[in-house]
Amino acid sequence: LSRLSVEIGRILEAKSLTLVTVESCTGGWIGQSLTSVSGSSVWYERGLITYSNQAKTELVGVPADLIAKHGAVSEPVVQAMARGALEHSPADLSLAVTGVAGPDGGTVEKPVGTVWLCWHARTGAERTESFLFSGDREAVRVQSVVKALGGLTRFLQVLSWGP
């Protein structure tokens, strides 16, 4: 994780970009990983932990009816989290995660290990992915953090900034 976090910081600093994270199932683990890098205050703008549905609505503006219709662990909700994070911060890009870490909470449609990630740039570029991780709660959470950071690295590499 530290290697990924250092690489993300290098890219963000080189491009003069800042990042906001909005996390549900990872509970701040992504933000902790990123802020473990010395100098991260240059490029890490803020992190929000929106664990409850109410927090998703209050802190990043996810419409309650969107959560009611699709569930907190869904593509529309993770996209709304990522977009809302940028609306509620001055950052240039966001990373959002929501999922079912377990051992409880899973359903037939969304079993334990279901995780949605979204990377969104103020330019409008966006990438969303879903995963079905295996293992216990900690295994699902760590896999979520690894995929979130790895996906952010790939997202940053394809973004075009500037004129």
mmCIF file with all atom_site columns, C-alpha atoms in Angstrom:
data_model
loop_
_atom_site.group_PDB
_atom_site.id
_atom_site.type_symbol
_atom_site.label_atom_id
_atom_site.label_alt_id
_atom_site.label_comp_id
_atom_site.label_asym_id
_atom_site.label_entity_id
_atom_site.label_seq_id
_atom_site.pdbx_PDB_ins_code
_atom_site.Cartn_x
_atom_site.Cartn_y
_atom_site.Cartn_z
_atom_site.occupancy
_atom_site.B_iso_or_equiv
_atom_site.pdbx_formal_charge
_atom_site.auth_seq_id
_atom_site.auth_comp_id
_atom_site.auth_asym_id
_atom_site.auth_atom_id
_atom_site.pdbx_PDB_model_num
ATOM 1   C CA . LEU A 1 1   ? 0.000   0.000   0.000   1.00 0.00 ? 1   LEU A CA 1
ATOM 2   C CA . SER A 1 2   ? 2.763   2.436   0.814   1.00 0.00 ? 2   SER A CA 1
ATOM 3   C CA . ARG A 1 3   ? 4.306   1.975   -2.647  1.00 0.00 ? 3   ARG A CA 1
ATOM 4   C CA . LEU A 1 4   ? 0.970   2.763   -4.290  1.00 0.00 ? 4   LEU A CA 1
ATOM 5   C CA . SER A 1 5   ? 0.404   5.755   -2.012  1.00 0.00 ? 5   SER A CA 1
ATOM 6   C CA . VAL A 1 6   ? 3.857   7.163   -2.759  1.00 0.00 ? 6   VAL A CA 1
ATOM 7   C CA . GLU A 1 7   ? 3.280   6.733   -6.507  1.00 0.00 ? 7   GLU A CA 1
ATOM 8   C CA . ILE A 1 8   ? -0.119  8.459   -6.285  1.00 0.00 ? 8   ILE A CA 1
ATOM 9   C CA . GLY A 1 9   ? 1.424   11.345  -4.377  1.00 0.00 ? 9   GLY A CA 1
ATOM 10  C CA . ARG A 1 10  ? 4.200   11.684  -6.939  1.00 0.00 ? 10  ARG A CA 1
ATOM 11  C CA . ILE A 1 11  ? 1.712   11.838  -9.815  1.00 0.00 ? 11  ILE A CA 1
ATOM 12  C CA . LEU A 1 12  ? -0.671  14.227  -8.062  1.00 0.00 ? 12  LEU A CA 1
ATOM 13  C CA . GLU A 1 13  ? 2.130   16.576  -7.040  1.00 0.00 ? 13  GLU A CA 1
ATOM 14  C CA . ALA A 1 14  ? 3.670   16.531  -10.538 1.00 0.00 ? 14  ALA A CA 1
ATOM 15  C CA . LYS A 1 15  ? 0.280   17.441  -12.043 1.00 0.00 ? 15  LYS A CA 1
ATOM 16  C CA . SER A 1 16  ? -0.528  19.966  -9.264  1.00 0.00 ? 16  SER A CA 1
ATOM 17  C CA . LEU A 1 17  ? -3.744  18.099  -8.445  1.00 0.00 ? 17  LEU A CA 1
ATOM 18  C CA . THR A 1 18  ? -5.530  17.469  -5.175  1.00 0.00 ? 18  THR A CA 1
ATOM 19  C CA . LEU A 1 19  ? -7.632  14.509  -4.073  1.00 0.00 ? 19  LEU A CA 1
ATOM 20  C CA . VAL A 1 20  ? -10.649 13.985  -1.837  1.00 0.00 ? 20  VAL A CA 1
ATOM 21  C CA . THR A 1 21  ? -11.691 10.510  -0.692  1.00 0.00 ? 21  THR A CA 1
ATOM 22  C CA . VAL A 1 22  ? -15.148 9.424   0.419   1.00 0.00 ? 22  VAL A CA 1
ATOM 23  C CA . GLU A 1 23  ? -15.207 6.036   2.077   1.00 0.00 ? 23  GLU A CA 1
ATOM 24  C CA . SER A 1 24  ? -17.849 3.743   3.433   1.00 0.00 ? 24  SER A CA 1
ATOM 25  C CA . CYS A 1 25  ? -16.783 0.095   3.915   1.00 0.00 ? 25  CYS A CA 1
ATOM 26  C CA . THR A 1 26  ? -13.079 0.960   4.225   1.00 0.00 ? 26  THR A CA 1
ATOM 27  C CA . GLY A 1 27  ? -13.729 3.364   7.109   1.00 0.00 ? 27  GLY A CA 1
ATOM 28  C CA . GLY A 1 28  ? -10.888 5.750   6.317   1.00 0.00 ? 28  GLY A CA 1
ATOM 29  C CA . TRP A 1 29  ? -8.259  3.133   5.426   1.00 0.00 ? 29  TRP A CA 1
ATOM 30  C CA . ILE A 1 30  ? -7.663  4.732   2.006   1.00 0.00 ? 30  ILE A CA 1
ATOM 31  C CA . GLY A 1 31  ? -7.129  8.150   3.582   1.00 0.00 ? 31  GLY A CA 1
ATOM 32  C CA . GLN A 1 32  ? -4.839  6.639   6.208   1.00 0.00 ? 32  GLN A CA 1
ATOM 33  C CA . SER A 1 33  ? -2.791  4.942   3.505   1.00 0.00 ? 33  SER A CA 1
ATOM 34  C CA . LEU A 1 34  ? -2.422  8.166   1.543   1.00 0.00 ? 34  LEU A CA 1
ATOM 35  C CA . THR A 1 35  ? -1.655  10.380  4.529   1.00 0.00 ? 35  THR A CA 1
ATOM 36  C CA . SER A 1 36  ? 1.053   7.977   5.697   1.00 0.00 ? 36  SER A CA 1
ATOM 37  C CA . VAL A 1 37  ? 3.146   9.544   2.897   1.00 0.00 ? 37  VAL A CA 1
ATOM 38  C CA . SER A 1 38  ? 5.242   12.468  4.083   1.00 0.00 ? 38  SER A CA 1
ATOM 39  C CA . GLY A 1 39  ? 4.168   15.655  2.319   1.00 0.00 ? 39  GLY A CA 1
ATOM 40  C CA . SER A 1 40  ? 0.698   14.330  1.470   1.00 0.00 ? 40  SER A CA 1
ATOM 41  C CA . SER A 1 41  ? -0.850  17.603  2.676   1.00 0.00 ? 41  SER A CA 1
ATOM 42  C CA . VAL A 1 42  ? 0.269   19.107  -0.657  1.00 0.00 ? 42  VAL A CA 1
ATOM 43  C CA . TRP A 1 43  ? -2.021  16.802  -2.653  1.00 0.00 ? 43  TRP A CA 1
ATOM 44  C CA . TYR A 1 44  ? -4.488  15.158  -0.227  1.00 0.00 ? 44  TYR A CA 1
ATOM 45  C CA . GLU A 1 45  ? -7.242  17.704  0.340   1.00 0.00 ? 45  GLU A CA 1
ATOM 46  C CA . ARG A 1 46  ? -9.576  15.811  2.663   1.00 0.00 ? 46  ARG A CA 1
ATOM 47  C CA . GLY A 1 47  ? -11.191 12.502  3.451   1.00 0.00 ? 47  GLY A CA 1
ATOM 48  C CA . LEU A 1 48  ? -14.777 11.798  4.396   1.00 0.00 ? 48  LEU A CA 1
ATOM 49  C CA . ILE A 1 49  ? -16.078 8.649   6.039   1.00 0.00 ? 49  ILE A CA 1
ATOM 50  C CA . THR A 1 50  ? -19.720 8.287   5.057   1.00 0.00 ? 50  THR A CA 1
ATOM 51  C CA . TYR A 1 51  ? -20.458 4.994   6.733   1.00 0.00 ? 51  TYR A CA 1
ATOM 52  C CA . SER A 1 52  ? -24.186 5.479   7.241   1.00 0.00 ? 52  SER A CA 1
ATOM 53  C CA . ASN A 1 53  ? -26.752 6.329   4.591   1.00 0.00 ? 53  ASN A CA 1
ATOM 54  C CA . GLN A 1 54  ? -27.495 9.541   6.482   1.00 0.00 ? 54  GLN A CA 1
ATOM 55  C CA . ALA A 1 55  ? -23.811 10.529  6.296   1.00 0.00 ? 55  ALA A CA 1
ATOM 56  C CA . LYS A 1 56  ? -23.783 9.872   2.547   1.00 0.00 ? 56  LYS A CA 1
ATOM 57  C CA . THR A 1 57  ? -26.723 12.253  2.196   1.00 0.00 ? 57  THR A CA 1
ATOM 58  C CA . GLU A 1 58  ? -25.554 14.932  4.649   1.00 0.00 ? 58  GLU A CA 1
ATOM 59  C CA . LEU A 1 59  ? -21.828 15.041  3.843   1.00 0.00 ? 59  LEU A CA 1
ATOM 60  C CA . VAL A 1 60  ? -21.720 14.504  0.073   1.00 0.00 ? 60  VAL A CA 1
ATOM 61  C CA . GLY A 1 61  ? -25.317 15.063  -1.021  1.00 0.00 ? 61  GLY A CA 1
ATOM 62  C CA . VAL A 1 62  ? -26.264 11.557  -2.141  1.00 0.00 ? 62  VAL A CA 1
ATOM 63  C CA . PRO A 1 63  ? -30.046 11.752  -2.616  1.00 0.00 ? 63  PRO A CA 1
ATOM 64  C CA . ALA A 1 64  ? -31.867 9.573   -0.066  1.00 0.00 ? 64  ALA A CA 1
ATOM 65  C CA . ASP A 1 65  ? -34.225 8.347   -2.793  1.00 0.00 ? 65  ASP A CA 1
ATOM 66  C CA . LEU A 1 66  ? -31.214 7.137   -4.825  1.00 0.00 ? 66  LEU A CA 1
ATOM 67  C CA . ILE A 1 67  ? -30.086 5.044   -1.851  1.00 0.00 ? 67  ILE A CA 1
ATOM 68  C CA . ALA A 1 68  ? -33.638 3.778   -1.308  1.00 0.00 ? 68  ALA A CA 1
ATOM 69  C CA . LYS A 1 69  ? -33.990 2.789   -4.962  1.00 0.00 ? 69  LYS A CA 1
ATOM 70  C CA . HIS A 1 70  ? -30.578 1.182   -5.601  1.00 0.00 ? 70  HIS A CA 1
ATOM 71  C CA . GLY A 1 71  ? -29.134 0.498   -2.140  1.00 0.00 ? 71  GLY A CA 1
ATOM 72  C CA . ALA A 1 72  ? -26.026 2.047   -0.623  1.00 0.00 ? 72  ALA A CA 1
ATOM 73  C CA . VAL A 1 73  ? -23.844 -0.534  -2.370  1.00 0.00 ? 73  VAL A CA 1
ATOM 74  C CA . SER A 1 74  ? -24.535 0.296   -6.002  1.00 0.00 ? 74  SER A CA 1
ATOM 75  C CA . GLU A 1 75  ? -23.093 2.013   -9.037  1.00 0.00 ? 75  GLU A CA 1
ATOM 76  C CA . PRO A 1 76  ? -25.428 5.047   -8.890  1.00 0.00 ? 76  PRO A CA 1
ATOM 77  C CA . VAL A 1 77  ? -24.652 5.629   -5.215  1.00 0.00 ? 77  VAL A CA 1
ATOM 78  C CA . VAL A 1 78  ? -20.850 5.317   -5.518  1.00 0.00 ? 78  VAL A CA 1
ATOM 79  C CA . GLN A 1 79  ? -20.975 7.705   -8.502  1.00 0.00 ? 79  GLN A CA 1
ATOM 80  C CA . ALA A 1 80  ? -23.057 10.164  -6.475  1.00 0.00 ? 80  ALA A CA 1
ATOM 81  C CA . MET A 1 81  ? -20.565 9.857   -3.611  1.00 0.00 ? 81  MET A CA 1
ATOM 82  C CA . ALA A 1 82  ? -17.620 10.639  -5.907  1.00 0.00 ? 82  ALA A CA 1
ATOM 83  C CA . ARG A 1 83  ? -19.387 13.547  -7.607  1.00 0.00 ? 83  ARG A CA 1
ATOM 84  C CA . GLY A 1 84  ? -20.683 14.891  -4.305  1.00 0.00 ? 84  GLY A CA 1
ATOM 85  C CA . ALA A 1 85  ? -17.203 14.798  -2.779  1.00 0.00 ? 85  ALA A CA 1
ATOM 86  C CA . LEU A 1 86  ? -16.050 17.246  -5.463  1.00 0.00 ? 86  LEU A CA 1
ATOM 87  C CA . GLU A 1 87  ? -19.110 19.443  -4.937  1.00 0.00 ? 87  GLU A CA 1
ATOM 88  C CA . HIS A 1 88  ? -18.261 19.608  -1.228  1.00 0.00 ? 88  HIS A CA 1
ATOM 89  C CA . SER A 1 89  ? -14.526 20.258  -1.569  1.00 0.00 ? 89  SER A CA 1
ATOM 90  C CA . PRO A 1 90  ? -12.077 22.241  -3.700  1.00 0.00 ? 90  PRO A CA 1
ATOM 91  C CA . ALA A 1 91  ? -10.236 19.055  -4.783  1.00 0.00 ? 91  ALA A CA 1
ATOM 92  C CA . ASP A 1 92  ? -9.577  18.228  -8.434  1.00 0.00 ? 92  ASP A CA 1
ATOM 93  C CA . LEU A 1 93  ? -10.540 14.573  -8.232  1.00 0.00 ? 93  LEU A CA 1
ATOM 94  C CA . SER A 1 94  ? -12.242 12.119  -5.960  1.00 0.00 ? 94  SER A CA 1
ATOM 95  C CA . LEU A 1 95  ? -12.180 8.464   -5.051  1.00 0.00 ? 95  LEU A CA 1
ATOM 96  C CA . ALA A 1 96  ? -15.281 6.847   -3.564  1.00 0.00 ? 96  ALA A CA 1
ATOM 97  C CA . VAL A 1 97  ? -15.902 3.358   -2.188  1.00 0.00 ? 97  VAL A CA 1
ATOM 98  C CA . THR A 1 98  ? -18.950 1.541   -0.863  1.00 0.00 ? 98  THR A CA 1
ATOM 99  C CA . GLY A 1 99  ? -19.375 -2.142  -0.208  1.00 0.00 ? 99  GLY A CA 1
ATOM 100 C CA . VAL A 1 100 ? -20.474 -5.069  1.929   1.00 0.00 ? 100 VAL A CA 1
ATOM 101 C CA . ALA A 1 101 ? -17.461 -6.064  4.025   1.00 0.00 ? 101 ALA A CA 1
ATOM 102 C CA . GLY A 1 102 ? -19.319 -8.696  6.050   1.00 0.00 ? 102 GLY A CA 1
ATOM 103 C CA . PRO A 1 103 ? -19.676 -11.000 7.709   1.00 0.00 ? 103 PRO A CA 1
ATOM 104 C CA . ASP A 1 104 ? -23.290 -9.751  7.830   1.00 0.00 ? 104 ASP A CA 1
ATOM 105 C CA . GLY A 1 105 ? -25.246 -7.555  5.444   1.00 0.00 ? 105 GLY A CA 1
ATOM 106 C CA . GLY A 1 106 ? -24.949 -9.582  2.286   1.00 0.00 ? 106 GLY A CA 1
ATOM 107 C CA . THR A 1 107 ? -27.892 -10.540 0.078   1.00 0.00 ? 107 THR A CA 1
ATOM 108 C CA . VAL A 1 108 ? -28.321 -12.798 -2.933  1.00 0.00 ? 108 VAL A CA 1
ATOM 109 C CA . GLU A 1 109 ? -28.032 -9.744  -5.211  1.00 0.00 ? 109 GLU A CA 1
ATOM 110 C CA . LYS A 1 110 ? -25.193 -8.160  -3.213  1.00 0.00 ? 110 LYS A CA 1
ATOM 111 C CA . PRO A 1 111 ? -23.260 -10.862 -1.376  1.00 0.00 ? 111 PRO A CA 1
ATOM 112 C CA . VAL A 1 112 ? -20.576 -10.138 1.198   1.00 0.00 ? 112 VAL A CA 1
ATOM 113 C CA . GLY A 1 113 ? -17.516 -8.940  -0.702  1.00 0.00 ? 113 GLY A CA 1
ATOM 114 C CA . THR A 1 114 ? -19.460 -6.771  -3.174  1.00 0.00 ? 114 THR A CA 1
ATOM 115 C CA . VAL A 1 115 ? -17.613 -3.463  -3.525  1.00 0.00 ? 115 VAL A CA 1
ATOM 116 C CA . TRP A 1 116 ? -18.117 -0.475  -5.844  1.00 0.00 ? 116 TRP A CA 1
ATOM 117 C CA . LEU A 1 117 ? -15.347 2.030   -6.565  1.00 0.00 ? 117 LEU A CA 1
ATOM 118 C CA . CYS A 1 118 ? -15.554 5.301   -8.473  1.00 0.00 ? 118 CYS A CA 1
ATOM 119 C CA . TRP A 1 119 ? -12.842 7.727   -9.535  1.00 0.00 ? 119 TRP A CA 1
ATOM 120 C CA . HIS A 1 120 ? -14.121 11.104  -10.716 1.00 0.00 ? 120 HIS A CA 1
ATOM 121 C CA . ALA A 1 121 ? -12.294 14.187  -12.019 1.00 0.00 ? 121 ALA A CA 1
ATOM 122 C CA . ARG A 1 122 ? -13.569 17.739  -12.027 1.00 0.00 ? 122 ARG A CA 1
ATOM 123 C CA . THR A 1 123 ? -13.069 17.623  -15.817 1.00 0.00 ? 123 THR A CA 1
ATOM 124 C CA . GLY A 1 124 ? -15.968 15.139  -15.946 1.00 0.00 ? 124 GLY A CA 1
ATOM 125 C CA . ALA A 1 125 ? -13.844 12.041  -16.527 1.00 0.00 ? 125 ALA A CA 1
ATOM 126 C CA . GLU A 1 126 ? -15.114 9.131   -14.488 1.00 0.00 ? 126 GLU A CA 1
ATOM 127 C CA . ARG A 1 127 ? -14.450 5.444   -14.029 1.00 0.00 ? 127 ARG A CA 1
ATOM 128 C CA . THR A 1 128 ? -16.541 3.019   -11.999 1.00 0.00 ? 128 THR A CA 1
ATOM 129 C CA . GLU A 1 129 ? -15.798 -0.614  -11.212 1.00 0.00 ? 129 GLU A CA 1
ATOM 130 C CA . SER A 1 130 ? -17.389 -3.342  -9.135  1.00 0.00 ? 130 SER A CA 1
ATOM 131 C CA . PHE A 1 131 ? -15.677 -6.260  -7.469  1.00 0.00 ? 131 PHE A CA 1
ATOM 132 C CA . LEU A 1 132 ? -16.644 -9.389  -5.590  1.00 0.00 ? 132 LEU A CA 1
ATOM 133 C CA . PHE A 1 133 ? -13.885 -10.034 -3.075  1.00 0.00 ? 133 PHE A CA 1
ATOM 134 C CA . SER A 1 134 ? -13.525 -13.175 -0.999  1.00 0.00 ? 134 SER A CA 1
ATOM 135 C CA . GLY A 1 135 ? -12.372 -13.684 2.555   1.00 0.00 ? 135 GLY A CA 1
ATOM 136 C CA . ASP A 1 136 ? -13.294 -12.257 5.916   1.00 0.00 ? 136 ASP A CA 1
ATOM 137 C CA . ARG A 1 137 ? -14.127 -8.641  6.723   1.00 0.00 ? 137 ARG A CA 1
ATOM 138 C CA . GLU A 1 138 ? -10.502 -7.512  6.900   1.00 0.00 ? 138 GLU A CA 1
ATOM 139 C CA . ALA A 1 139 ? -9.638  -9.307  3.639   1.00 0.00 ? 139 ALA A CA 1
ATOM 140 C CA . VAL A 1 140 ? -12.526 -7.601  1.822   1.00 0.00 ? 140 VAL A CA 1
ATOM 141 C CA . ARG A 1 141 ? -11.509 -4.217  3.200   1.00 0.00 ? 141 ARG A CA 1
ATOM 142 C CA . VAL A 1 142 ? -7.805  -4.541  2.352   1.00 0.00 ? 142 VAL A CA 1
ATOM 143 C CA . GLN A 1 143 ? -8.619  -5.750  -1.177  1.00 0.00 ? 143 GLN A CA 1
ATOM 144 C CA . SER A 1 144 ? -10.899 -2.713  -1.530  1.00 0.00 ? 144 SER A CA 1
ATOM 145 C CA . VAL A 1 145 ? -8.091  -0.348  -0.513  1.00 0.00 ? 145 VAL A CA 1
ATOM 146 C CA . VAL A 1 146 ? -5.596  -2.009  -2.879  1.00 0.00 ? 146 VAL A CA 1
ATOM 147 C CA . LYS A 1 147 ? -8.025  -1.850  -5.833  1.00 0.00 ? 147 LYS A CA 1
ATOM 148 C CA . ALA A 1 148 ? -8.964  1.748   -4.973  1.00 0.00 ? 148 ALA A CA 1
ATOM 149 C CA . LEU A 1 149 ? -5.343  2.923   -4.953  1.00 0.00 ? 149 LEU A CA 1
ATOM 150 C CA . GLY A 1 150 ? -4.325  0.846   -7.974  1.00 0.00 ? 150 GLY A CA 1
ATOM 151 C CA . GLY A 1 151 ? -7.346  2.112   -9.881  1.00 0.00 ? 151 GLY A CA 1
ATOM 152 C CA . LEU A 1 152 ? -6.523  5.690   -8.932  1.00 0.00 ? 152 LEU A CA 1
ATOM 153 C CA . THR A 1 153 ? -3.014  5.251   -10.324 1.00 0.00 ? 153 THR A CA 1
ATOM 154 C CA . ARG A 1 154 ? -4.434  4.002   -13.643 1.00 0.00 ? 154 ARG A CA 1
ATOM 155 C CA . PHE A 1 155 ? -7.070  6.759   -13.677 1.00 0.00 ? 155 PHE A CA 1
ATOM 156 C CA . LEU A 1 156 ? -4.394  9.428   -13.170 1.00 0.00 ? 156 LEU A CA 1
ATOM 157 C CA . GLN A 1 157 ? -2.303  8.036   -16.014 1.00 0.00 ? 157 GLN A CA 1
ATOM 158 C CA . VAL A 1 158 ? -5.083  8.436   -18.573 1.00 0.00 ? 158 VAL A CA 1
ATOM 159 C CA . LEU A 1 159 ? -6.308  11.864  -17.478 1.00 0.00 ? 159 LEU A CA 1
ATOM 160 C CA . SER A 1 160 ? -5.420  14.908  -19.541 1.00 0.00 ? 160 SER A CA 1
ATOM 161 C CA . TRP A 1 161 ? -5.059  18.154  -17.620 1.00 0.00 ? 161 TRP A CA 1
ATOM 162 C CA . GLY A 1 162 ? -4.404  21.630  -18.847 1.00 0.00 ? 162 GLY A CA 1
ATOM 163 C CA . PRO A 1 163 ? -4.972  23.305  -22.218 1.00 0.00 ? 163 PRO A CA 1
#
